mmCIF file of C-alpha atoms in Angstrom:
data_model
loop_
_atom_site.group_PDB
_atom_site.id
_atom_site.type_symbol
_atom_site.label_atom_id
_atom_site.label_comp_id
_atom_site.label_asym_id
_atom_site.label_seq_id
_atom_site.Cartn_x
_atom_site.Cartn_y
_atom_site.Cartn_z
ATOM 1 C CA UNK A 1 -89.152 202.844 -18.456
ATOM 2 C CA UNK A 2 -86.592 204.015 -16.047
ATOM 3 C CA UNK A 3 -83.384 206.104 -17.278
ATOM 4 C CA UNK A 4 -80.564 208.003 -15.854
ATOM 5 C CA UNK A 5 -79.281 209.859 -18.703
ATOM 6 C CA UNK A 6 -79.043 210.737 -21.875
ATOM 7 C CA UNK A 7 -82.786 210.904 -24.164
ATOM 8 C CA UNK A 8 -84.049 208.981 -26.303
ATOM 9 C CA UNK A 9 -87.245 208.608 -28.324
ATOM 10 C CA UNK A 10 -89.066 205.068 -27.492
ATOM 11 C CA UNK A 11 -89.271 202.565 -30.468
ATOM 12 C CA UNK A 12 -86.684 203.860 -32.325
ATOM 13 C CA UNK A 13 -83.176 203.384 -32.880
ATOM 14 C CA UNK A 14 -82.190 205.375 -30.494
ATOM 15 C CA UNK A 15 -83.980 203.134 -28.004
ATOM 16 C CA UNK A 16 -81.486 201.500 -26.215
ATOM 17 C CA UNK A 17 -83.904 198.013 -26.329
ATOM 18 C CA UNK A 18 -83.865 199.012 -30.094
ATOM 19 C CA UNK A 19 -80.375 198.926 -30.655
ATOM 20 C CA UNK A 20 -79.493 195.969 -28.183
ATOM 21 C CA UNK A 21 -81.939 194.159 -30.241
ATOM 22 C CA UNK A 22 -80.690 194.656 -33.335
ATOM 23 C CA UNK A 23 -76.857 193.659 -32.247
ATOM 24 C CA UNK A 24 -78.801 190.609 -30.380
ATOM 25 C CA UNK A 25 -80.367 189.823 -33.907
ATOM 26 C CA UNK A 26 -77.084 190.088 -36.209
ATOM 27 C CA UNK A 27 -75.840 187.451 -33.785
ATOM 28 C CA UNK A 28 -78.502 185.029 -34.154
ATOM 29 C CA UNK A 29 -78.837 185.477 -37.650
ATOM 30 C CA UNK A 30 -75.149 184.854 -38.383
ATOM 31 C CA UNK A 31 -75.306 181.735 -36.315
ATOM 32 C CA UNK A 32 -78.124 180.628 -38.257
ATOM 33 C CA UNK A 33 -76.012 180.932 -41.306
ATOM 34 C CA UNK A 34 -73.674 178.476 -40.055
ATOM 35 C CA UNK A 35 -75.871 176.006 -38.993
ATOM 36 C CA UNK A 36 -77.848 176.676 -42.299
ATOM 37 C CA UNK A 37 -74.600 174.708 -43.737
ATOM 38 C CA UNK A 38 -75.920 171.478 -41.852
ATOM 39 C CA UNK A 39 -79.652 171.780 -41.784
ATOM 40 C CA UNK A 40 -79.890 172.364 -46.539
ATOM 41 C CA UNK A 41 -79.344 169.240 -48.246
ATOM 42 C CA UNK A 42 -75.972 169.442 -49.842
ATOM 43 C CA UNK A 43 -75.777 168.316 -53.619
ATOM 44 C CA UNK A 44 -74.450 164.612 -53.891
ATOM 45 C CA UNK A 45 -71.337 164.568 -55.940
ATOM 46 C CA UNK A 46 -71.970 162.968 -59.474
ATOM 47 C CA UNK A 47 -75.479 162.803 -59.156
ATOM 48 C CA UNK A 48 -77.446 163.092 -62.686
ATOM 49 C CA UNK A 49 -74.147 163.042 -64.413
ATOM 50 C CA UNK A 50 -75.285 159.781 -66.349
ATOM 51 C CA UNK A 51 -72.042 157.577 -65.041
ATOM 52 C CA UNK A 52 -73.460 154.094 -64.264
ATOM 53 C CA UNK A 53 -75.763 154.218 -67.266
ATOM 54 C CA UNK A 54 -73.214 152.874 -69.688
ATOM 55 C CA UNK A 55 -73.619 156.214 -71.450
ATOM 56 C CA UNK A 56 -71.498 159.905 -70.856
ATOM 57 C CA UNK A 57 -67.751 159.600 -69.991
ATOM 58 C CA UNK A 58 -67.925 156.191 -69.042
ATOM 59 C CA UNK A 59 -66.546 156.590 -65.826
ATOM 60 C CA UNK A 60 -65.743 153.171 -64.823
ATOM 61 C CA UNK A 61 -69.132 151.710 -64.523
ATOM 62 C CA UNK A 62 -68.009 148.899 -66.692
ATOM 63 C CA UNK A 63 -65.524 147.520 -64.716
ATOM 64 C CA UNK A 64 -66.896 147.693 -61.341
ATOM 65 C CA UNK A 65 -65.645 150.974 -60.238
ATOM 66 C CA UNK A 66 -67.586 152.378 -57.344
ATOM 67 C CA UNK A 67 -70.756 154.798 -58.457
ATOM 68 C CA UNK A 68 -68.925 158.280 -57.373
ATOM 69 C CA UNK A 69 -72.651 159.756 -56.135
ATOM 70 C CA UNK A 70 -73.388 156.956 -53.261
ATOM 71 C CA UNK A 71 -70.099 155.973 -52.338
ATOM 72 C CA UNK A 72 -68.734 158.236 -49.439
ATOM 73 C CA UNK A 73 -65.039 159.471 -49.372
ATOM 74 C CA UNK A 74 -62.938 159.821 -46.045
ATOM 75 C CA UNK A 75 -62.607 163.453 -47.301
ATOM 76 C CA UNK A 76 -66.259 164.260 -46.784
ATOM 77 C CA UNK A 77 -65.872 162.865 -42.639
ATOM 78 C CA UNK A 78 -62.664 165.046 -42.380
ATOM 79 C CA UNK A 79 -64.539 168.171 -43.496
ATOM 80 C CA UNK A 80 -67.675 167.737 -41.870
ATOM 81 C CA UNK A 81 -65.007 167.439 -38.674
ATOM 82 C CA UNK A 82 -63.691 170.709 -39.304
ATOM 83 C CA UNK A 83 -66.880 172.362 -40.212
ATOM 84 C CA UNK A 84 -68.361 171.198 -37.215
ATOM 85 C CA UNK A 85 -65.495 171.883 -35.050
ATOM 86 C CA UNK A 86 -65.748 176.292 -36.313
ATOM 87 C CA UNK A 87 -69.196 176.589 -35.642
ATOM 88 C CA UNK A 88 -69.045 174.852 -32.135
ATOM 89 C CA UNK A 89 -66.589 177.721 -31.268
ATOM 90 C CA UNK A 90 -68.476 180.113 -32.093
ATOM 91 C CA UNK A 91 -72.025 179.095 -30.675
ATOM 92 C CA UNK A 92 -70.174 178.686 -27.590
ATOM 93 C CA UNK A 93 -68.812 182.005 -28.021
ATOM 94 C CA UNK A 94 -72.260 183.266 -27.615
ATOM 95 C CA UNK A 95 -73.481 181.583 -24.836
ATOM 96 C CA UNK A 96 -70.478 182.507 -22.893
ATOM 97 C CA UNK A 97 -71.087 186.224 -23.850
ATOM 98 C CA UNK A 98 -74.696 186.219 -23.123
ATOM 99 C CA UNK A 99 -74.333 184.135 -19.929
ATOM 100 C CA UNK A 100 -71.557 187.126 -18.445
ATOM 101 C CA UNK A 101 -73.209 190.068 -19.463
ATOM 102 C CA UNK A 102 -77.054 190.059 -20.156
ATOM 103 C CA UNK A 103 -78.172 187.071 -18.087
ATOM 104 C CA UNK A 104 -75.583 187.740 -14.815
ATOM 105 C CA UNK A 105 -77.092 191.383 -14.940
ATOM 106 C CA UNK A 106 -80.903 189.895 -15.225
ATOM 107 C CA UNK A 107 -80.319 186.859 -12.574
ATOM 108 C CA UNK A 108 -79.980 189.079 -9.868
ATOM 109 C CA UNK A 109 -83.116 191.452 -9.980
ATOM 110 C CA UNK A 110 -86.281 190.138 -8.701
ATOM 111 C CA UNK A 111 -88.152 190.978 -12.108
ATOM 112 C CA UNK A 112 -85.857 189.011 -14.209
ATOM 113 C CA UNK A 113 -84.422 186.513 -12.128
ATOM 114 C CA UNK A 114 -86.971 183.697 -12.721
ATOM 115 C CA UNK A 115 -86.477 184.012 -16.577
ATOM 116 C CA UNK A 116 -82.879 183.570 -16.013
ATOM 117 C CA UNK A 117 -83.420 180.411 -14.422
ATOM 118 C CA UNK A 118 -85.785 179.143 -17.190
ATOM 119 C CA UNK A 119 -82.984 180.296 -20.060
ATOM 120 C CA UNK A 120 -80.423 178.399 -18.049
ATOM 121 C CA UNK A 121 -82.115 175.437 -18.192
ATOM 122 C CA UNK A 122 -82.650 175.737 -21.525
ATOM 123 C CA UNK A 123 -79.235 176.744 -22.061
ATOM 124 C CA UNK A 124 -78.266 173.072 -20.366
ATOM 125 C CA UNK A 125 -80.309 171.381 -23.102
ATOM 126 C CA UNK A 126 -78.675 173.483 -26.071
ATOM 127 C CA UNK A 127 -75.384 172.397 -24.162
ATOM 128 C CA UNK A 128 -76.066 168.652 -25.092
ATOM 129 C CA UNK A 129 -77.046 169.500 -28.392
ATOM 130 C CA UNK A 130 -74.078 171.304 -29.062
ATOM 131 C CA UNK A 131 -71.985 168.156 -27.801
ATOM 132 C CA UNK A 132 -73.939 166.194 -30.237
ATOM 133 C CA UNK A 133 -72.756 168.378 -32.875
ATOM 134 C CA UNK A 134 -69.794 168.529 -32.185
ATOM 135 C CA UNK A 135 -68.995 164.911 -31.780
ATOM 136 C CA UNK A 136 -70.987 164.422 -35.022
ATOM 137 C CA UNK A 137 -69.147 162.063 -37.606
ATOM 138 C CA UNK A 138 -71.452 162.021 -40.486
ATOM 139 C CA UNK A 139 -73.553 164.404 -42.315
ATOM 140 C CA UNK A 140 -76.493 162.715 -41.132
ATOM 141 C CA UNK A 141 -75.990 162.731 -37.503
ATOM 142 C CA UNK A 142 -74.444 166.483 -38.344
ATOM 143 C CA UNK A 143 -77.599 167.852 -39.541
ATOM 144 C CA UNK A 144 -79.769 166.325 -37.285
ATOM 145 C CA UNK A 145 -77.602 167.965 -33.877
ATOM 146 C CA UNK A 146 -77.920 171.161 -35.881
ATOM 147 C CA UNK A 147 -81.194 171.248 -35.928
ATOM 148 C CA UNK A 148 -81.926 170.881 -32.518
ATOM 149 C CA UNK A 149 -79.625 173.088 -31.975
ATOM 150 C CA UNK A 150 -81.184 175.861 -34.554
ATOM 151 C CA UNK A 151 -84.875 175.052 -32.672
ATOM 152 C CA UNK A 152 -83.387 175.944 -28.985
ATOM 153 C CA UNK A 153 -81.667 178.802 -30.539
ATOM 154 C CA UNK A 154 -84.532 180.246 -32.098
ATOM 155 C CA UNK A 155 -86.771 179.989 -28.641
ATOM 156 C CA UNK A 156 -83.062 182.227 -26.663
ATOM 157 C CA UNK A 157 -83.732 184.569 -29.618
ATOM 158 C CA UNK A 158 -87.533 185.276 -28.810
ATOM 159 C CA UNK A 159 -87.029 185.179 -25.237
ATOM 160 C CA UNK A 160 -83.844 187.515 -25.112
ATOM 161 C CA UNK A 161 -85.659 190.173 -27.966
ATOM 162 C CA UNK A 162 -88.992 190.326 -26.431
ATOM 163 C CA UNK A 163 -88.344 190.102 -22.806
ATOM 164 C CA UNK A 164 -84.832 189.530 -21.338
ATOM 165 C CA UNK A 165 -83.998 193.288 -23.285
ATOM 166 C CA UNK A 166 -87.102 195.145 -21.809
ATOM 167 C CA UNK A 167 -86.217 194.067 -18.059
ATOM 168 C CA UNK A 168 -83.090 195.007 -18.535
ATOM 169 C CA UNK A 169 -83.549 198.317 -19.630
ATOM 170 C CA UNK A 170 -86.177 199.009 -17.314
ATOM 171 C CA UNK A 171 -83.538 198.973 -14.451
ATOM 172 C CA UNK A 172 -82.207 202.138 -13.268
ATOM 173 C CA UNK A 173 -78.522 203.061 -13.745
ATOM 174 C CA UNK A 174 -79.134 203.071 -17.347
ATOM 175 C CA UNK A 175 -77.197 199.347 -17.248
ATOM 176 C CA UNK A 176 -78.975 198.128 -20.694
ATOM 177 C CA UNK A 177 -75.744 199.789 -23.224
ATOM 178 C CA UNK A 178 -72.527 199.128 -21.607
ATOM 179 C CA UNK A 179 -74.032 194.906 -21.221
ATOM 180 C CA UNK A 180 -74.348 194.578 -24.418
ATOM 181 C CA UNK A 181 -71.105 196.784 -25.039
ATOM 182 C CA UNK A 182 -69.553 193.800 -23.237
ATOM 183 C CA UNK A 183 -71.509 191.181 -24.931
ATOM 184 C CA UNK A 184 -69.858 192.461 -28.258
ATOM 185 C CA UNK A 185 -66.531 192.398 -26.394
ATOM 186 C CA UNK A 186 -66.413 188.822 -25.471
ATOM 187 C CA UNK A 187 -68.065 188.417 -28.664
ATOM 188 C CA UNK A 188 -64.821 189.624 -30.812
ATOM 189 C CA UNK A 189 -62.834 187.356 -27.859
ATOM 190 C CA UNK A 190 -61.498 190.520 -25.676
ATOM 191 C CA UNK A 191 -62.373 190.025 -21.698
ATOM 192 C CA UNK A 192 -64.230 192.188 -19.674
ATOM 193 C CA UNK A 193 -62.484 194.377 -17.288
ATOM 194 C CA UNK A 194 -62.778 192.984 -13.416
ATOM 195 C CA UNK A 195 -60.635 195.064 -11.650
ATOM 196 C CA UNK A 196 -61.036 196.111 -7.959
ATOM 197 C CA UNK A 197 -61.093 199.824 -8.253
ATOM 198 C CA UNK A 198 -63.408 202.061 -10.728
ATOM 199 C CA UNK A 199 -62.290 205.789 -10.928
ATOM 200 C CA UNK A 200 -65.247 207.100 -12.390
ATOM 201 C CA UNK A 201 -63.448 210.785 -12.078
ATOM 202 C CA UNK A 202 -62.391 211.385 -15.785
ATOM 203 C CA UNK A 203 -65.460 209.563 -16.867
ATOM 204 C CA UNK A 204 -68.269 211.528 -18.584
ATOM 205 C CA UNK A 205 -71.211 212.186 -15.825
ATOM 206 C CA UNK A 206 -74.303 210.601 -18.626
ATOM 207 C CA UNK A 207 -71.615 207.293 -18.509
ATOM 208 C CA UNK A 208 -71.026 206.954 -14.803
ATOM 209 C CA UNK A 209 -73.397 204.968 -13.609
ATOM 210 C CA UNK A 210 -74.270 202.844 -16.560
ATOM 211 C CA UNK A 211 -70.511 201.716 -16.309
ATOM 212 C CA UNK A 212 -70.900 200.869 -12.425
ATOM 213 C CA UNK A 213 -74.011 199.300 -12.999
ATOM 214 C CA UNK A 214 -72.449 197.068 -15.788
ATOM 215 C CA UNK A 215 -69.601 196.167 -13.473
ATOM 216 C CA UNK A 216 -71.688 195.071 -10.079
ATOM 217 C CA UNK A 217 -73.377 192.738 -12.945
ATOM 218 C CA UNK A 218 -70.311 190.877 -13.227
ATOM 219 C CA UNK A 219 -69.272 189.925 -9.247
ATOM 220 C CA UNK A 220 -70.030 186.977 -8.085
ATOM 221 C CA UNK A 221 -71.578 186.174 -4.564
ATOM 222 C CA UNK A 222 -68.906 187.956 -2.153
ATOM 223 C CA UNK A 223 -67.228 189.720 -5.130
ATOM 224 C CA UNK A 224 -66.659 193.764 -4.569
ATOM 225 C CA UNK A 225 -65.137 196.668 -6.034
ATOM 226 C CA UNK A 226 -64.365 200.185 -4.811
ATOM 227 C CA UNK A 227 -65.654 202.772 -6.342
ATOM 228 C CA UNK A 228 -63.839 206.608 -6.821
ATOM 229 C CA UNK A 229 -65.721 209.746 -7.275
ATOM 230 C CA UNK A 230 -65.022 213.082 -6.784
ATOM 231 C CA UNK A 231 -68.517 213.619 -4.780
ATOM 232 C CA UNK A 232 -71.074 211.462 -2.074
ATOM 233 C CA UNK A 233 -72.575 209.409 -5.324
ATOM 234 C CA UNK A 234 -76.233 209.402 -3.224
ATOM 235 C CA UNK A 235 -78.256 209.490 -6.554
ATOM 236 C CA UNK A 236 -76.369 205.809 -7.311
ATOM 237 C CA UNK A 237 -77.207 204.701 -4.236
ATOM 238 C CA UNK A 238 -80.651 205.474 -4.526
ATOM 239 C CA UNK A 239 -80.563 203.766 -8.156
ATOM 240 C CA UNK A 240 -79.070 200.488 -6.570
ATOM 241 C CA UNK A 241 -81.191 200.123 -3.698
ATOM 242 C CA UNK A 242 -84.433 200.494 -6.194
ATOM 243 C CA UNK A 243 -82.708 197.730 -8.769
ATOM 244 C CA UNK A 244 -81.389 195.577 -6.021
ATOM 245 C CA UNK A 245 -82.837 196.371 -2.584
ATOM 246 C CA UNK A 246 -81.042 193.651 -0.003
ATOM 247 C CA UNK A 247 -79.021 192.171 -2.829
ATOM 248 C CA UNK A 248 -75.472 194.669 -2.178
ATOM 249 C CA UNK A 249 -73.482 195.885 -0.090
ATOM 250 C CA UNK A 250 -72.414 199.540 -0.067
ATOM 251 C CA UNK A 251 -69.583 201.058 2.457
ATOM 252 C CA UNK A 252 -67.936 204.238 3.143
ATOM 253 C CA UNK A 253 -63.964 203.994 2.649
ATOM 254 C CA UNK A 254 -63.072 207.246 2.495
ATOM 255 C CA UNK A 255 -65.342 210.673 3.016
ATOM 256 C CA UNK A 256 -63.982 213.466 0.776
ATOM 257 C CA UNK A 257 -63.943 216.279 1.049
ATOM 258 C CA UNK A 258 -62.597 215.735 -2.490
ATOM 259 C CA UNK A 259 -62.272 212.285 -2.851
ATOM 260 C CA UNK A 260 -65.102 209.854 -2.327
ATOM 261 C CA UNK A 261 -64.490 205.857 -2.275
ATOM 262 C CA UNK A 262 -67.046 202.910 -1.349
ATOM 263 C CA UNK A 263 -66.832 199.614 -2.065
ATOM 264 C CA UNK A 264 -69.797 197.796 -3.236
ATOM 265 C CA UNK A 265 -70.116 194.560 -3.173
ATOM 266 C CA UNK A 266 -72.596 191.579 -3.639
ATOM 267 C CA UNK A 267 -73.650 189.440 -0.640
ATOM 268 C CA UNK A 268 -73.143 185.925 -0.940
ATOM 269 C CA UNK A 269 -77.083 185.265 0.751
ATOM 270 C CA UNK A 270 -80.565 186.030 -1.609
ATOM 271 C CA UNK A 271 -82.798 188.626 -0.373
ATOM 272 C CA UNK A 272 -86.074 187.244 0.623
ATOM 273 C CA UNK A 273 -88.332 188.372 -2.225
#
């Protein structure tokens, strides 16, 4: 496995697959809570309270009230709305987060960029199944979106753990930490910085290229940004072209002797593989 800086012991939590994992993992496990709300059987309101048997509190059985445990209430609909409606958001919230940090970063290196494409399409499936529970009116139709949902869910979970993680720590530059730094960002609804210039200057040296790394993740075809250093950065440059040989641009702006700037940028064509 490939790293720039810093040590850690493989396997453990210092191991930055370790540790991505694990925030990965709260994730999925707090979005299976939710759903959890959909999938259990709820308890049917009056149900073995004895009303209807002409015995108990008499509840209006005799004179052709309605039976309180079959009848449904507009009440129910208007909750199951809402309920529906909160954990929407917030699986969306994760796909969004996963899809700009972990999976741009992945799509773009030849190791990890057919894997991408297959958790894309998958993601286009959990897309319709999130629709369906969103536009869900009943509990019924509720629980059975949400469990479709839950099954494609648990198959992004496997993938992203056991391989998505690995390939992306096994790029150099270190890139694996500050992705899923940003993952928790969008995560907790902040946004990601995109701005043009990166003064990496009063940045720590073990942090330097992790957080340019993390940053040419995030341009789109054509996108750039200038970097500023205090020195020639040629052990980055080295890093990039091993991650993402033909897939960047990198240009001289200015030459020291004490300032350094190049803007690096991500062509809009796919190197031929």
């Amino acid at each position: 496995m490939t790293q720039s800086s810093g040590v850690f012991i493989q396997s453990t939590e210092t191991d930055p697959v370790v540790r991505a994992g694990a925030v990965i993992r709260t994730e999925y496990e707090r979005l299976h809570a939710l759903l959890t709300t959909f999938v259990e059987p709820q308890p049917t309101v009056g149900a073995g309270d004895g009303a209807g048997d002409g015995e108990g509190s008499g509840t209006g059985d005799a004179e052709g009230a309605p039976d309180r445990a079959t009848t449904a209430s507009p009440a129910s609909a208007s909750v199951t709305t809402t309920a529906t409606t909160g954990v929407v958001g917030e699986i969306r919230r994760h796909l969004t987060a996963s899809a700009e940090t972990l999976h741009a970063a992945a799509a773009h290196a030849p190791e990890s960029r057919l894997l991408v494409s297959a958790l894309r399409i998958a993601r286009s499936a959990l897309d319709r199944h999130v629709d369906a529970l969103d536009a869900a009116g009943d509990s019924a139709s509720a629980t059975a979106a949400a469990q479709r949902v839950e099954a494609v869910l648990s198959v992004h979970r496997a993938v992203e753990e056991d391989v998505l993680l690995p390939a992306l720590a096994a790029l150099p530059g270190g890139v694996l930490p500050p992705l899923v730094a940003d993952y928790e960002t969008l995560l907790r609804g902040g946004s990601l910085d995109t701005s043009a210039v990166i003064d990496v200057r009063p940045v720590p040296r073990e942090q330097r290229h992790p957080l340019v790394f993390a940053r040419y993740a995030r341009l789109t075809p054509g996108g750039t940004f200038t970097l500023v250093n205090n020195h020639d950065p040629k052990p980055l440059h080295k890093q990039f072209e091993a991650a993402h040989p033909g897939a960047y641009t990198w240009d001289y702006v200015e030459r020291g002797p004490a300032k350094w700037q190049i803007r690096i940028g991500r062509p809009n064509h796919r190197p031929c593989t």
